[in-house]
Amino acid sequence: VVAFATQGVSSFELGMVSQVFTDRSCPELPAFAGAFCSDEARVLHTDLGLLMRVEHGLEAMGSADLILLLSTDIESLTVRRPVIDALIRAHRRGAIIAACGTGSFLLAQAGLLDGRRATTDRRLVARLAQAFPKVTVDAEALYVDEGRIVTCAGMAAGLDMCLHLVRREHGTAAFTAVAQDVMVAPRCQSGRVRHLPTAWDIDTTGSAELDDVRLSDLSQWVCSRLQQPLSVNDLARRAMMSPRTFARRFQSATGTTPHVWLQALRLDRAEELLETTSLPIGEISRLVGFGSGGVLRDHFVRRHGMNPRHYRNTFAHYRQASSSGRLPR
DNA sequence: CGATTTTTCCGCCATG
DNA sequence: CCCATGGCGGAAAAAT
């Protein structure tokens, strides 16, 4: 993992990437070899004015599996040709490139965002869209995953993106463990905001606060009884709303429907069990509340493009530590 | 995989 | 008048 930094680099992101992508010397977790690189002076000042010595130049990108482009102040962002070339080469080679905040501008300049969706720092989304019309700018997303090109909004969204990458490449068990290691309460699903809202992410008009009270503990309540078949009506009853109102308020608060959210939760748990136990797939289906293995399989193919057995094999190497069939947590 | 049954979702609308 | 609520019916999706 190579992180590319320029003058004025965000010290927050420096800390973030070095915490997530570190060698934990723990057999159950993926171990990352990380390095910082830059194309300019080997001594950079961060956004806080601290001095930082960078040991590698652009050549470090040549062998990286994952390249992270760190944020800087947009005014001091200068795009140099060698950087663009290095990014294009890395992309052709098959590397994953993930940009935080202003890093999206580098990707855009390199033409790597053309025809793709992307996001950037909230204050810069309009600017990105205007400067690069071929880019579809998503102003809402925490991060946007376009396969080998990933972009994210500023600040803490970078953490979500990094954890998402861990999950995508190494599975849910690794994701959960790393999230615990950096003391982030893992969200139930990747992508958009999948956790149920707390007061600050609902718009504060109307009676949103009352909703918050009624919706806030729903997530936990559901997680603790996932193995039972829960209908949307059950959720509504628990949230003390009529089914119609529940559906409507859930939709406006989370952007998704109760059923979709519930299935995502089930699927999350199923992934975890597939990776960390050797329970039969039918058994896992039952445990996470899918009636039969067929249903689980269906959802799996939709999310991952592969069936549960294939998925399990892909991430099998993280299993040896706890293969007793014991339930995690 | 296709047919059948069940569940979910959304627009519409009356009500308070 | 504004707006949240919740019942209803049918389309769509999911489960069997």
Coordinates of C-alpha atoms (C1' of nucleotides) in Angstrom, one line a residue:
Chain A
V1 CA 0.0 0.0 0.0
V2 CA 1.5 3.3 -1.1
A3 CA 0.1 6.6 0.0
F4 CA 0.9 9.6 -2.2
A5 CA 1.3 12.9 -0.3
T6 CA 1.9 16.5 -1.4
Q7 CA 2.6 19.7 0.3
G8 CA -0.1 20.5 2.8
V9 CA -1.2 16.9 3.1
S10 CA -3.9 16.2 5.5
S11 CA -2.4 14.9 8.7
F12 CA -5.6 13.3 9.7
E13 CA -5.4 11.1 6.6
L14 CA -1.8 10.3 7.2
G15 CA -2.7 8.9 10.6
M16 CA -5.8 7.1 9.2
V17 CA -4.1 5.2 6.5
S18 CA -1.1 4.2 8.6
Q19 CA -3.4 2.9 11.2
V20 CA -5.6 0.9 8.9
F21 CA -2.9 -0.4 6.6
T22 CA -0.4 -1.5 9.0
D23 CA 1.4 -4.8 9.7
R24 CA -0.5 -6.1 12.7
S25 CA 1.6 -9.2 13.1
C26 CA -1.5 -11.1 13.9
P27 CA -2.2 -14.3 11.9
E28 CA -5.9 -13.8 11.6
L29 CA -5.6 -10.3 10.1
P30 CA -4.2 -9.2 6.7
A31 CA -0.8 -7.7 7.1
F32 CA -0.1 -4.6 5.0
A33 CA 3.2 -3.2 3.9
G34 CA 2.8 0.5 3.8
A35 CA 4.9 3.4 2.6
F36 CA 4.5 7.1 1.8
C37 CA 5.7 8.7 -1.4
S38 CA 5.8 12.0 -3.0
D39 CA 6.9 13.6 -6.2
E40 CA 8.3 16.7 -4.8
A41 CA 10.5 17.7 -1.9
R42 CA 11.3 14.8 0.4
V43 CA 10.3 17.0 3.3
L44 CA 6.7 18.0 3.3
H45 CA 4.8 20.2 5.7
T46 CA 1.4 18.8 6.7
D47 CA -1.7 20.9 6.9
L48 CA -0.8 21.5 10.5
G49 CA 2.6 22.8 9.6
L50 CA 4.4 19.7 11.0
L51 CA 7.4 18.6 9.0
M52 CA 7.4 15.1 7.5
R53 CA 10.2 13.2 5.8
V54 CA 9.1 11.1 2.9
E55 CA 11.4 8.3 1.9
H56 CA 10.1 7.3 -1.5
G57 CA 9.5 9.0 -4.8
L58 CA 7.0 8.2 -7.5
E59 CA 8.8 4.9 -8.3
A60 CA 7.2 3.4 -5.2
M61 CA 3.9 3.4 -7.1
G62 CA 5.4 1.0 -9.6
S63 CA 4.8 -2.1 -7.4
A64 CA 1.9 -1.1 -5.2
D65 CA -1.3 -3.1 -5.1
L66 CA -3.2 -0.2 -3.7
I67 CA -2.3 3.5 -4.2
L68 CA -4.0 6.0 -1.9
L69 CA -4.1 9.7 -3.0
L70 CA -4.2 11.8 0.1
S71 CA -5.9 15.2 0.4
T72 CA -4.4 18.6 0.5
D73 CA -5.6 22.1 0.4
I74 CA -7.2 22.5 -3.0
E75 CA -5.4 25.9 -3.5
S76 CA -2.0 24.3 -3.1
L77 CA -2.8 21.3 -5.2
T78 CA -0.6 21.3 -8.3
V79 CA -0.8 18.6 -10.8
R80 CA 2.5 17.5 -12.3
R81 CA 2.8 15.5 -15.4
P82 CA 5.0 12.7 -13.9
V83 CA 2.3 12.0 -11.3
I84 CA -0.4 11.7 -13.9
D85 CA 1.7 9.4 -15.9
A86 CA 2.5 7.3 -12.9
L87 CA -1.2 7.0 -12.1
I88 CA -2.1 6.0 -15.6
R89 CA 0.7 3.4 -15.6
A90 CA -0.4 2.0 -12.3
H91 CA -4.0 1.7 -13.5
R92 CA -3.0 -0.1 -16.7
R93 CA -1.0 -2.5 -14.6
G94 CA -4.1 -3.3 -12.6
A95 CA -3.4 -1.5 -9.3
I96 CA -6.3 -0.2 -7.2
I97 CA -6.2 3.6 -6.9
A98 CA -8.2 5.2 -4.1
A99 CA -8.5 8.9 -3.7
C100 CA -9.4 10.9 -0.6
G101 CA -10.9 14.4 -1.0
T102 CA -8.7 16.4 -3.4
G103 CA -7.1 13.2 -4.7
S104 CA -10.1 12.9 -6.9
F105 CA -8.8 15.8 -8.9
L106 CA -5.6 14.0 -9.7
L107 CA -7.6 11.0 -10.9
A108 CA -9.8 13.2 -13.0
Q109 CA -6.9 15.0 -14.5
A110 CA -5.4 11.7 -15.5
G111 CA -8.7 10.9 -17.2
L112 CA -9.2 7.9 -15.0
L113 CA -12.6 9.2 -13.8
D114 CA -14.0 9.7 -17.3
G115 CA -17.3 8.0 -17.6
R116 CA -17.2 6.9 -14.0
R117 CA -18.9 8.0 -10.9
A118 CA -16.9 9.7 -8.2
T119 CA -17.0 11.9 -5.2
T120 CA -14.7 14.3 -3.4
D121 CA -14.7 16.8 -0.5
R122 CA -18.2 18.2 0.1
R123 CA -17.0 21.7 -0.6
L124 CA -15.5 20.7 -3.9
V125 CA -18.1 18.6 -5.6
A126 CA -19.4 21.4 -7.7
R127 CA -16.0 22.3 -8.7
L128 CA -15.1 18.8 -9.7
A129 CA -18.3 18.4 -11.7
Q130 CA -17.7 21.7 -13.5
A131 CA -14.0 21.1 -14.3
F132 CA -14.6 17.5 -15.5
P133 CA -17.9 17.1 -17.3
K134 CA -17.2 13.5 -18.2
V135 CA -17.3 12.6 -14.5
T136 CA -20.5 11.7 -12.8
V137 CA -20.1 13.4 -9.4
D138 CA -22.1 11.9 -6.5
A139 CA -22.4 14.6 -4.0
E140 CA -24.0 12.4 -1.4
A141 CA -21.9 9.3 -1.1
L142 CA -19.3 8.8 1.6
Y143 CA -17.3 6.9 -1.0
V144 CA -17.8 5.6 -4.5
D145 CA -16.5 2.2 -5.5
E146 CA -15.9 1.8 -9.2
G147 CA -13.8 -1.3 -9.0
R148 CA -10.1 -0.3 -9.4
I149 CA -10.9 3.3 -9.0
V150 CA -12.4 4.4 -5.6
T151 CA -13.0 8.0 -4.4
C152 CA -14.3 9.4 -1.2
A153 CA -15.4 12.6 0.5
G154 CA -13.1 14.3 2.9
M155 CA -12.1 13.6 6.5
A156 CA -13.7 10.6 8.2
A157 CA -15.2 9.3 5.0
G158 CA -11.7 8.2 4.2
L159 CA -11.8 5.8 7.0
D160 CA -15.0 4.3 5.7
M161 CA -13.4 3.9 2.3
C162 CA -10.3 2.2 3.7
L163 CA -12.3 -0.2 5.7
H164 CA -14.5 -0.9 2.7
L165 CA -11.4 -1.8 0.7
V166 CA -10.3 -4.1 3.5
R167 CA -13.7 -5.8 3.4
R168 CA -13.8 -6.0 -0.4
E169 CA -10.4 -7.5 -0.7
H170 CA -10.2 -9.6 2.4
G171 CA -13.7 -10.3 3.6
T172 CA -16.0 -9.3 6.4
A173 CA -14.1 -11.0 9.2
A174 CA -11.0 -9.1 8.3
F175 CA -13.0 -5.9 8.0
T176 CA -14.6 -6.4 11.5
A177 CA -11.3 -7.2 13.1
V178 CA -9.5 -4.2 11.6
A179 CA -12.4 -2.0 12.5
Q180 CA -12.2 -3.1 16.0
D181 CA -8.5 -2.6 16.0
V182 CA -8.8 1.0 15.1
M183 CA -11.8 1.4 17.4
V184 CA -14.4 2.1 14.9
A185 CA -17.9 0.9 15.6
P186 CA -18.4 -1.2 12.4
R187 CA -21.4 -0.2 10.4
C188 CA -23.6 -2.9 9.2
Q189 CA -23.1 -2.4 5.5
S190 CA -20.8 -0.7 3.1
G191 CA -21.6 2.0 0.6
R192 CA -24.0 4.6 1.7
V193 CA -25.1 5.2 5.2
R194 CA -26.5 1.9 6.2
H195 CA -26.7 2.3 9.9
L196 CA -29.9 3.6 11.2
P197 CA -29.8 7.4 11.6
T198 CA -29.0 9.3 14.7
A199 CA -30.3 12.8 15.2
W200 CA -27.6 14.5 13.2
D201 CA -28.0 12.7 9.9
I202 CA -31.8 13.3 9.6
D203 CA -32.8 16.7 8.5
T204 CA -34.0 18.5 11.6
T205 CA -37.3 19.7 10.2
G206 CA -40.5 18.3 11.6
S207 CA -40.6 15.5 14.2
A208 CA -37.3 13.9 13.2
E209 CA -36.1 13.7 16.8
L210 CA -39.1 11.7 17.8
D211 CA -38.4 9.3 15.0
D212 CA -34.8 9.0 16.2
V213 CA -36.0 7.8 19.5
R214 CA -38.2 5.2 17.9
L215 CA -35.7 4.0 15.2
S216 CA -32.4 4.3 17.0
D217 CA -32.4 1.0 18.9
L218 CA -34.0 -0.9 16.1
S219 CA -30.8 -2.0 14.6
Q220 CA -29.6 -3.6 17.8
W221 CA -33.0 -5.2 18.4
V222 CA -33.0 -6.7 14.9
C223 CA -29.4 -8.0 15.2
S224 CA -30.2 -9.8 18.4
R225 CA -33.0 -11.8 16.8
L226 CA -31.9 -12.2 13.2
Q227 CA -32.4 -15.9 13.3
Q228 CA -36.1 -15.5 13.6
P229 CA -38.1 -14.6 10.5
L230 CA -38.9 -11.0 11.0
S231 CA -41.4 -9.3 8.8
V232 CA -41.6 -5.6 8.1
N233 CA -44.7 -5.5 10.1
D234 CA -42.8 -6.8 13.1
L235 CA -40.3 -4.0 12.7
A236 CA -43.1 -1.4 12.5
R237 CA -44.7 -2.7 15.7
R238 CA -41.4 -2.6 17.4
A239 CA -40.8 1.0 16.3
M240 CA -44.3 1.8 17.5
M241 CA -45.6 3.0 14.2
S242 CA -48.2 1.8 11.7
P243 CA -46.7 -0.2 8.9
R244 CA -47.4 2.6 6.4
T245 CA -45.8 5.3 8.5
F246 CA -42.9 3.1 9.4
A247 CA -42.1 2.4 5.8
R248 CA -42.3 6.0 4.9
R249 CA -40.2 7.3 7.7
F250 CA -37.7 4.6 7.3
Q251 CA -37.4 5.5 3.7
S252 CA -36.8 9.2 4.3
A253 CA -34.4 8.6 7.1
T254 CA -32.2 5.9 5.5
G255 CA -32.8 6.2 1.8
T256 CA -33.6 2.5 1.7
T257 CA -36.6 0.3 2.5
P258 CA -36.9 -1.8 5.6
H259 CA -36.8 -5.1 3.8
V260 CA -33.7 -4.3 1.8
W261 CA -32.0 -3.1 4.9
L262 CA -33.0 -6.2 6.8
Q263 CA -31.7 -8.5 4.0
A264 CA -28.4 -6.6 4.0
L265 CA -28.1 -7.3 7.7
R266 CA -28.8 -11.0 7.2
L267 CA -26.3 -11.2 4.4
D268 CA -23.6 -9.4 6.5
R269 CA -24.0 -12.0 9.2
A270 CA -24.0 -14.8 6.7
E271 CA -20.7 -13.6 5.2
E272 CA -19.2 -13.5 8.6
L273 CA -20.3 -17.1 9.4
L274 CA -19.1 -18.3 6.1
E275 CA -15.6 -16.9 6.7
T276 CA -15.2 -17.7 10.3
T277 CA -16.9 -21.1 10.8
S278 CA -17.3 -24.3 8.8
L279 CA -21.0 -24.7 9.4
P280 CA -22.9 -26.0 6.5
I281 CA -24.4 -23.4 4.3
G282 CA -28.0 -24.5 4.9
E283 CA -27.3 -24.2 8.6
I284 CA -25.9 -20.7 8.2
S285 CA -29.0 -19.7 6.1
R286 CA -31.2 -20.7 9.0
L287 CA -29.1 -19.0 11.6
V288 CA -29.2 -15.6 9.8
G289 CA -33.0 -15.8 9.1
F290 CA -33.1 -16.9 5.5
G291 CA -35.6 -19.7 5.2
S292 CA -33.5 -22.0 3.0
G293 CA -30.1 -22.1 1.4
G294 CA -31.6 -21.2 -1.9
V295 CA -32.6 -17.7 -0.6
L296 CA -29.1 -17.1 0.8
R297 CA -27.6 -18.2 -2.5
D298 CA -29.8 -15.9 -4.4
H299 CA -28.8 -12.9 -2.4
F300 CA -25.2 -13.9 -2.5
V301 CA -25.0 -14.0 -6.2
R302 CA -26.7 -10.6 -6.4
R303 CA -24.2 -9.0 -4.0
H304 CA -21.0 -10.7 -4.9
G305 CA -21.5 -12.3 -8.2
M306 CA -20.6 -15.7 -6.7
N307 CA -22.3 -18.4 -4.7
P308 CA -21.7 -18.9 -1.0
R309 CA -19.4 -21.9 -1.4
H310 CA -17.2 -20.0 -3.8
Y311 CA -17.1 -17.0 -1.4
R312 CA -16.1 -19.2 1.5
N313 CA -13.3 -20.7 -0.5
T314 CA -12.1 -17.3 -1.5
F315 CA -11.6 -16.1 2.1
A316 CA -10.9 -19.5 3.6
H317 CA -7.4 -18.6 4.7
Y318 CA -8.7 -16.3 7.5
R319 CA -10.6 -19.2 9.0
Q320 CA -8.0 -21.4 10.6
A321 CA -8.0 -19.5 13.9
S322 CA -11.6 -20.1 14.8
S323 CA -12.8 -23.1 12.8
S324 CA -14.6 -24.7 15.6
G325 CA -18.0 -23.9 14.4
R326 CA -18.4 -21.6 17.3
L327 CA -20.5 -18.4 16.7
P328 CA -18.4 -15.3 16.8
R329 CA -19.3 -12.5 19.3
Chain B
dC1 C1' -36.0 -23.2 -13.6
dG2 C1' -40.8 -21.9 -13.9
dA3 C1' -45.3 -21.5 -11.5
dT4 C1' -47.7 -20.1 -7.5
dT5 C1' -48.2 -17.9 -3.2
dT6 C1' -46.8 -14.4 0.1
dT7 C1' -44.8 -10.0 1.3
dT8 C1' -43.4 -5.5 0.4
dC9 C1' -43.8 -1.1 -1.5
dC10 C1' -45.9 3.1 -3.2
dG11 C1' -49.4 6.3 -4.9
dC12 C1' -53.7 7.9 -3.6
dC13 C1' -56.7 9.9 -0.4
dA14 C1' -59.6 10.7 3.7
dT15 C1' -58.8 12.3 8.4
dG16 C1' -57.3 14.8 12.3
Chain C
dC1 C1' -54.0 26.0 5.3
dC2 C1' -50.2 22.8 6.1
dC3 C1' -48.8 18.4 7.0
dA4 C1' -48.2 13.9 9.3
dT5 C1' -50.8 9.8 9.6
dG6 C1' -52.5 5.4 8.2
dG7 C1' -55.8 2.5 5.4
dC8 C1' -56.4 0.6 0.8
dG9 C1' -55.4 -1.4 -3.7
dG10 C1' -52.6 -3.0 -7.1
dA11 C1' -47.9 -3.5 -9.0
dA12 C1' -43.7 -5.5 -8.1
dA13 C1' -40.6 -8.2 -5.7
dA14 C1' -39.4 -12.1 -3.0
dA15 C1' -40.2 -16.6 -1.1
dT16 C1' -41.8 -21.2 -1.7

